[in-house]
Amino acid sequence: MSTPRGARARARTEVTAAIKDEARRQLAAEGAPRLSLRAVARELGMVSSALYRYFPSRDDLLTALIIDAYDALGEAAEAADARAGDMAPAQRWVAVCEAVRGWALAHPHEYALIYGSPVPGYSAPETTIPAASRVGVLLFGIVRDAHRQRGVARTPLPAELEPEARRMTDDLAPDLPPEVVTAGVAAWAQLFGLVGFEVFGQFNRVVEDREEFFRHAAARLAHGVGLVFP
Amino acid sequence: MSTPRGARARARTEVTAAIKDEARRQLAAEGAPRLSLRAVARELGMVSSALYRYFPSRDDLLTALIIDAYDALGEAAEAADARAGDMAPAQRWVAVCEAVRGWALAHPHEYALIYGSPVPGYSAPETTIPAASRVGVLLFGIVRDAHRQRGVARTPLPAELEPEARRMTDDLAPDLPPEVVTAGVAAWAQLFGLVGFEVFGQFNRVVEDREEFFRHAAARLAHGVGLVFP
DNA sequence: GGAAAACTGTGAGCGCTGCTCTCGCTGAAC
DNA sequence: GTTCAGCGAGAGCAGCGCTCACAGTTTTCC
């Protein structure tokens, strides 16, 4: 991050960034399966084997792009929440959902990289966890604010789910009621169901006015976690 | 389907089936990106180029597997519904959701093939549409039954969504109220959000007792489309 | 029944891929 | 100033999807 010591180190960070940039370009243009190390190297005017000095394998390059994608999505969501800062929690929730959808539609291949099929034989390393949690953390932050302001609506939990609900609550948001945490986790997954279906074309010939449809669905999601519209 | 005319035709259908079987085996073991035409041919004791007499390209073979996967999932869902035939619609809904989840967990790579990232530069041909619709059709059938029996709960729709809601209703279920159809489409997508998050590992370190969690979420989905538990 | 046409498997080959290894060069640390 | 780690070049390996000319077999048609 700060001053690299010598010209060599500086060059290294620059080349690394250039590789990631070109890889991201190819990813956006062609999708992850078509991302080729050799093509990246070719475009950068270097020989393919040189690239292995920077990323030990194609998967490592992909991992770097995955983290970047999670971060870009998280940033878009957080920016939308900041813009909606003085609105009611329910409206902030919808704004964040719409930002997630907007980013996904603008970057379908990067979205597919993080929320589509995982690359087989490769499990995302620990490094990705913080970046991957940003949207979830943000959504729970909104619910927490709502809870502080005026409490949230709660629907009872079946007895069999209570141990798990308590566990999730301790892990994710000890200051919220377990019913709300459970509903929040479900809503989090369901949000990406809506977005994924749209991005991956499952809504073709089914939903036409997808923006309006999504806004409504996101609002109902908010309702489901106990947020109320003023 | 019926009697093939000659020995040649019979052989052709047999070889075609053998190729699909072996391909499905490799798909289940390694995932779609690792599915290799040459490996399939090798395993079948034929030379790779011979395989092109049966499937003009790797994508065509994948398409065949996609249709099969949609059908297998649809069949699992329909079987579950049949087993729950005399229960209340809400319970049938949950049973179908659980069947979808169960199939997806048992066949993660085939699930990824149909509900994960689409293969870039390849759009699923029209042929896949009927198979792909089976789960949705089934879910709407349950809602329809509930509606016939005693009506379903309805939450009002915002004015901006009404044209689209009417459009979807005409297309999908003209005998149901637009509010219900809209909620049904959303629930359909959200179901696959829940399933996808579990299959693709997004629930790792978040949800532990996933079966119980899912059952509850599916029940809330049912509630969202107006189904009531007796 | 026999000629013509359609179908099927073979093997070589093209251009691409991820990845490895050895080789010289060069900037940096002691 | 020497030593050494880091770097790029280039050749090469095994694998991939796919094409093509060829030979053998089955079906079709007269």
PDB file of N, CA and C (backbone and C1' of nucleotides) in Angstrom, chain A residues 6-8 35-38 42 49 52 57-58, chain C residues 16-23 26-29:
ATOM      1  N   GLY A   6      11.922  -0.093  -3.617  1.00  0.00           N
ATOM      2  CA  GLY A   6      12.767   0.194  -4.766  1.00  0.00           C
ATOM      3  C   GLY A   6      11.990   0.205  -6.068  1.00  0.00           C
ATOM      4  N   ALA A   7      12.726   0.402  -7.141  1.00  0.00           N
ATOM      5  CA  ALA A   7      12.094   0.427  -8.459  1.00  0.00           C
ATOM      6  C   ALA A   7      11.497  -0.939  -8.779  1.00  0.00           C
ATOM      7  N   ARG A   8      12.177  -1.966  -8.327  1.00  0.00           N
ATOM      8  CA  ARG A   8      11.694  -3.321  -8.587  1.00  0.00           C
ATOM      9  C   ARG A   8      10.325  -3.556  -7.961  1.00  0.00           C
ATOM     10  N   LEU A  35     -11.623 -16.670 -19.839  1.00  0.00           N
ATOM     11  CA  LEU A  35     -10.464 -15.888 -19.413  1.00  0.00           C
ATOM     12  C   LEU A  35      -9.209 -16.728 -19.564  1.00  0.00           C
ATOM     13  N   SER A  36      -8.293 -16.250 -20.397  1.00  0.00           N
ATOM     14  CA  SER A  36      -7.100 -17.032 -20.716  1.00  0.00           C
ATOM     15  C   SER A  36      -5.841 -16.301 -20.282  1.00  0.00           C
ATOM     16  N   LEU A  37      -5.027 -16.988 -19.506  1.00  0.00           N
ATOM     17  CA  LEU A  37      -3.756 -16.409 -19.083  1.00  0.00           C
ATOM     18  C   LEU A  37      -2.917 -15.991 -20.271  1.00  0.00           C
ATOM     19  N   ARG A  38      -2.891 -16.830 -21.270  1.00  0.00           N
ATOM     20  CA  ARG A  38      -2.061 -16.530 -22.433  1.00  0.00           C
ATOM     21  C   ARG A  38      -2.545 -15.279 -23.144  1.00  0.00           C
ATOM     22  N   ARG A  42      -0.454 -11.955 -23.729  1.00  0.00           N
ATOM     23  CA  ARG A  42      -0.304 -11.470 -25.098  1.00  0.00           C
ATOM     24  C   ARG A  42      -0.676  -9.992 -25.181  1.00  0.00           C
ATOM     25  N   SER A  49       4.655 -17.288 -19.788  1.00  0.00           N
ATOM     26  CA  SER A  49       5.290 -17.839 -18.581  1.00  0.00           C
ATOM     27  C   SER A  49       5.671 -16.742 -17.594  1.00  0.00           C
ATOM     28  N   TYR A  52       3.387 -16.055 -14.595  1.00  0.00           N
ATOM     29  CA  TYR A  52       3.386 -16.935 -13.418  1.00  0.00           C
ATOM     30  C   TYR A  52       4.281 -16.414 -12.314  1.00  0.00           C
ATOM     31  N   SER A  57      -1.100 -19.385 -10.508  1.00  0.00           N
ATOM     32  CA  SER A  57      -1.965 -20.191 -11.358  1.00  0.00           C
ATOM     33  C   SER A  57      -3.154 -19.349 -11.792  1.00  0.00           C
ATOM     34  N   ARG A  58      -3.877 -19.881 -12.752  1.00  0.00           N
ATOM     35  CA  ARG A  58      -5.078 -19.204 -13.222  1.00  0.00           C
ATOM     36  C   ARG A  58      -6.064 -19.022 -12.088  1.00  0.00           C
TER      37      ARG A  58
ATOM     38  P    DC C  16      -4.382 -19.775 -32.577  1.00  0.00           P
ATOM     39  O5'  DC C  16      -4.557 -20.164 -31.030  1.00  0.00           O
ATOM     40  C5'  DC C  16      -5.848 -20.106 -30.471  1.00  0.00           C
ATOM     41  C4'  DC C  16      -6.007 -21.140 -29.388  1.00  0.00           C
ATOM     42  C3'  DC C  16      -5.234 -20.887 -28.102  1.00  0.00           C
ATOM     43  O3'  DC C  16      -5.885 -19.900 -27.317  1.00  0.00           O
ATOM     44  C1'  DC C  16      -5.451 -23.220 -28.623  1.00  0.00           C
ATOM     45  P    DT C  17      -5.073 -19.239 -26.088  1.00  0.00           P
ATOM     46  O5'  DT C  17      -5.176 -20.350 -24.943  1.00  0.00           O
ATOM     47  C5'  DT C  17      -6.455 -20.757 -24.449  1.00  0.00           C
ATOM     48  C4'  DT C  17      -6.275 -21.943 -23.533  1.00  0.00           C
ATOM     49  C3'  DT C  17      -5.267 -21.708 -22.419  1.00  0.00           C
ATOM     50  O3'  DT C  17      -5.932 -21.104 -21.325  1.00  0.00           O
ATOM     51  C1'  DT C  17      -4.971 -23.866 -23.425  1.00  0.00           C
ATOM     52  P    DG C  18      -5.079 -20.330 -20.197  1.00  0.00           P
ATOM     53  O5'  DG C  18      -4.531 -21.509 -19.283  1.00  0.00           O
ATOM     54  C5'  DG C  18      -5.432 -22.355 -18.598  1.00  0.00           C
ATOM     55  C4'  DG C  18      -4.652 -23.404 -17.837  1.00  0.00           C
ATOM     56  C3'  DG C  18      -3.655 -22.834 -16.825  1.00  0.00           C
ATOM     57  O3'  DG C  18      -3.677 -23.633 -15.647  1.00  0.00           O
ATOM     58  C1'  DG C  18      -2.496 -24.137 -18.435  1.00  0.00           C
ATOM     59  P    DC C  19      -2.828 -23.139 -14.350  1.00  0.00           P
ATOM     60  O5'  DC C  19      -1.401 -23.796 -14.595  1.00  0.00           O
ATOM     61  C5'  DC C  19      -1.323 -25.197 -14.880  1.00  0.00           C
ATOM     62  C4'  DC C  19       0.093 -25.568 -15.266  1.00  0.00           C
ATOM     63  C3'  DC C  19       1.201 -24.914 -14.438  1.00  0.00           C
ATOM     64  O3'  DC C  19       1.808 -25.923 -13.640  1.00  0.00           O
ATOM     65  C1'  DC C  19       1.731 -25.006 -16.754  1.00  0.00           C
ATOM     66  P    DT C  20       3.020 -25.623 -12.686  1.00  0.00           P
ATOM     67  O5'  DT C  20       4.288 -26.093 -13.535  1.00  0.00           O
ATOM     68  C5'  DT C  20       4.253 -27.357 -14.182  1.00  0.00           C
ATOM     69  C4'  DT C  20       5.606 -27.647 -14.811  1.00  0.00           C
ATOM     70  C3'  DT C  20       6.804 -27.203 -13.984  1.00  0.00           C
ATOM     71  O3'  DT C  20       7.734 -28.272 -13.941  1.00  0.00           O
ATOM     72  C1'  DT C  20       6.948 -26.308 -16.177  1.00  0.00           C
ATOM     73  P    DC C  21       9.008 -28.232 -12.909  1.00  0.00           P
ATOM     74  O5'  DC C  21      10.251 -27.947 -13.873  1.00  0.00           O
ATOM     75  C5'  DC C  21      10.255 -28.528 -15.167  1.00  0.00           C
ATOM     76  C4'  DC C  21      11.376 -27.932 -16.000  1.00  0.00           C
ATOM     77  C3'  DC C  21      12.530 -27.332 -15.186  1.00  0.00           C
ATOM     78  O3'  DC C  21      13.760 -27.861 -15.639  1.00  0.00           O
ATOM     79  C1'  DC C  21      11.723 -25.756 -16.781  1.00  0.00           C
ATOM     80  P    DT C  22      15.088 -27.607 -14.742  1.00  0.00           P
ATOM     81  O5'  DT C  22      16.051 -26.924 -15.812  1.00  0.00           O
ATOM     82  C5'  DT C  22      15.979 -27.345 -17.169  1.00  0.00           C
ATOM     83  C4'  DT C  22      16.445 -26.212 -18.067  1.00  0.00           C
ATOM     84  C3'  DT C  22      17.708 -25.501 -17.576  1.00  0.00           C
ATOM     85  O3'  DT C  22      18.636 -25.407 -18.656  1.00  0.00           O
ATOM     86  C1'  DT C  22      16.032 -23.925 -18.059  1.00  0.00           C
ATOM     87  P    DC C  23      20.191 -25.090 -18.341  1.00  0.00           P
ATOM     88  O5'  DC C  23      20.327 -23.591 -18.900  1.00  0.00           O
ATOM     89  C5'  DC C  23      19.981 -23.308 -20.251  1.00  0.00           C
ATOM     90  C4'  DC C  23      19.642 -21.849 -20.386  1.00  0.00           C
ATOM     91  C3'  DC C  23      20.704 -20.902 -19.832  1.00  0.00           C
ATOM     92  O3'  DC C  23      21.599 -20.542 -20.888  1.00  0.00           O
ATOM     93  C1'  DC C  23      18.444 -20.149 -19.426  1.00  0.00           C
ATOM     94  P    DT C  26      21.031  -6.672 -18.776  1.00  0.00           P
ATOM     95  O5'  DT C  26      20.304  -6.203 -17.441  1.00  0.00           O
ATOM     96  C5'  DT C  26      18.925  -6.517 -17.237  1.00  0.00           C
ATOM     97  C4'  DT C  26      18.575  -6.299 -15.770  1.00  0.00           C
ATOM     98  C3'  DT C  26      19.422  -5.231 -15.080  1.00  0.00           C
ATOM     99  O3'  DT C  26      18.595  -4.486 -14.215  1.00  0.00           O
ATOM    100  C1'  DT C  26      19.508  -7.199 -13.849  1.00  0.00           C
ATOM    101  P    DG C  27      18.775  -2.888 -14.070  1.00  0.00           P
ATOM    102  O5'  DG C  27      18.161  -2.606 -12.627  1.00  0.00           O
ATOM    103  C5'  DG C  27      16.844  -3.032 -12.330  1.00  0.00           C
ATOM    104  C4'  DG C  27      16.774  -3.597 -10.926  1.00  0.00           C
ATOM    105  C3'  DG C  27      17.253  -2.657  -9.815  1.00  0.00           C
ATOM    106  O3'  DG C  27      16.284  -2.677  -8.773  1.00  0.00           O
ATOM    107  C1'  DG C  27      18.435  -4.722  -9.707  1.00  0.00           C
ATOM    108  P    DA C  28      16.392  -1.668  -7.537  1.00  0.00           P
ATOM    109  O5'  DA C  28      16.964  -2.621  -6.392  1.00  0.00           O
ATOM    110  C5'  DA C  28      16.209  -3.769  -6.017  1.00  0.00           C
ATOM    111  C4'  DA C  28      16.953  -4.572  -4.965  1.00  0.00           C
ATOM    112  C3'  DA C  28      17.501  -3.755  -3.798  1.00  0.00           C
ATOM    113  O3'  DA C  28      17.251  -4.482  -2.609  1.00  0.00           O
ATOM    114  C1'  DA C  28      19.241  -4.995  -4.770  1.00  0.00           C
ATOM    115  P    DA C  29      17.194  -3.744  -1.174  1.00  0.00           P
ATOM    116  O5'  DA C  29      18.183  -4.662  -0.312  1.00  0.00           O
ATOM    117  C5'  DA C  29      17.941  -6.062  -0.239  1.00  0.00           C
ATOM    118  C4'  DA C  29      19.215  -6.787   0.157  1.00  0.00           C
ATOM    119  C3'  DA C  29      19.913  -6.218   1.400  1.00  0.00           C
ATOM    120  O3'  DA C  29      20.251  -7.285   2.280  1.00  0.00           O
ATOM    121  C1'  DA C  29      21.446  -6.373  -0.395  1.00  0.00           C
TER     122       DA C  29
END
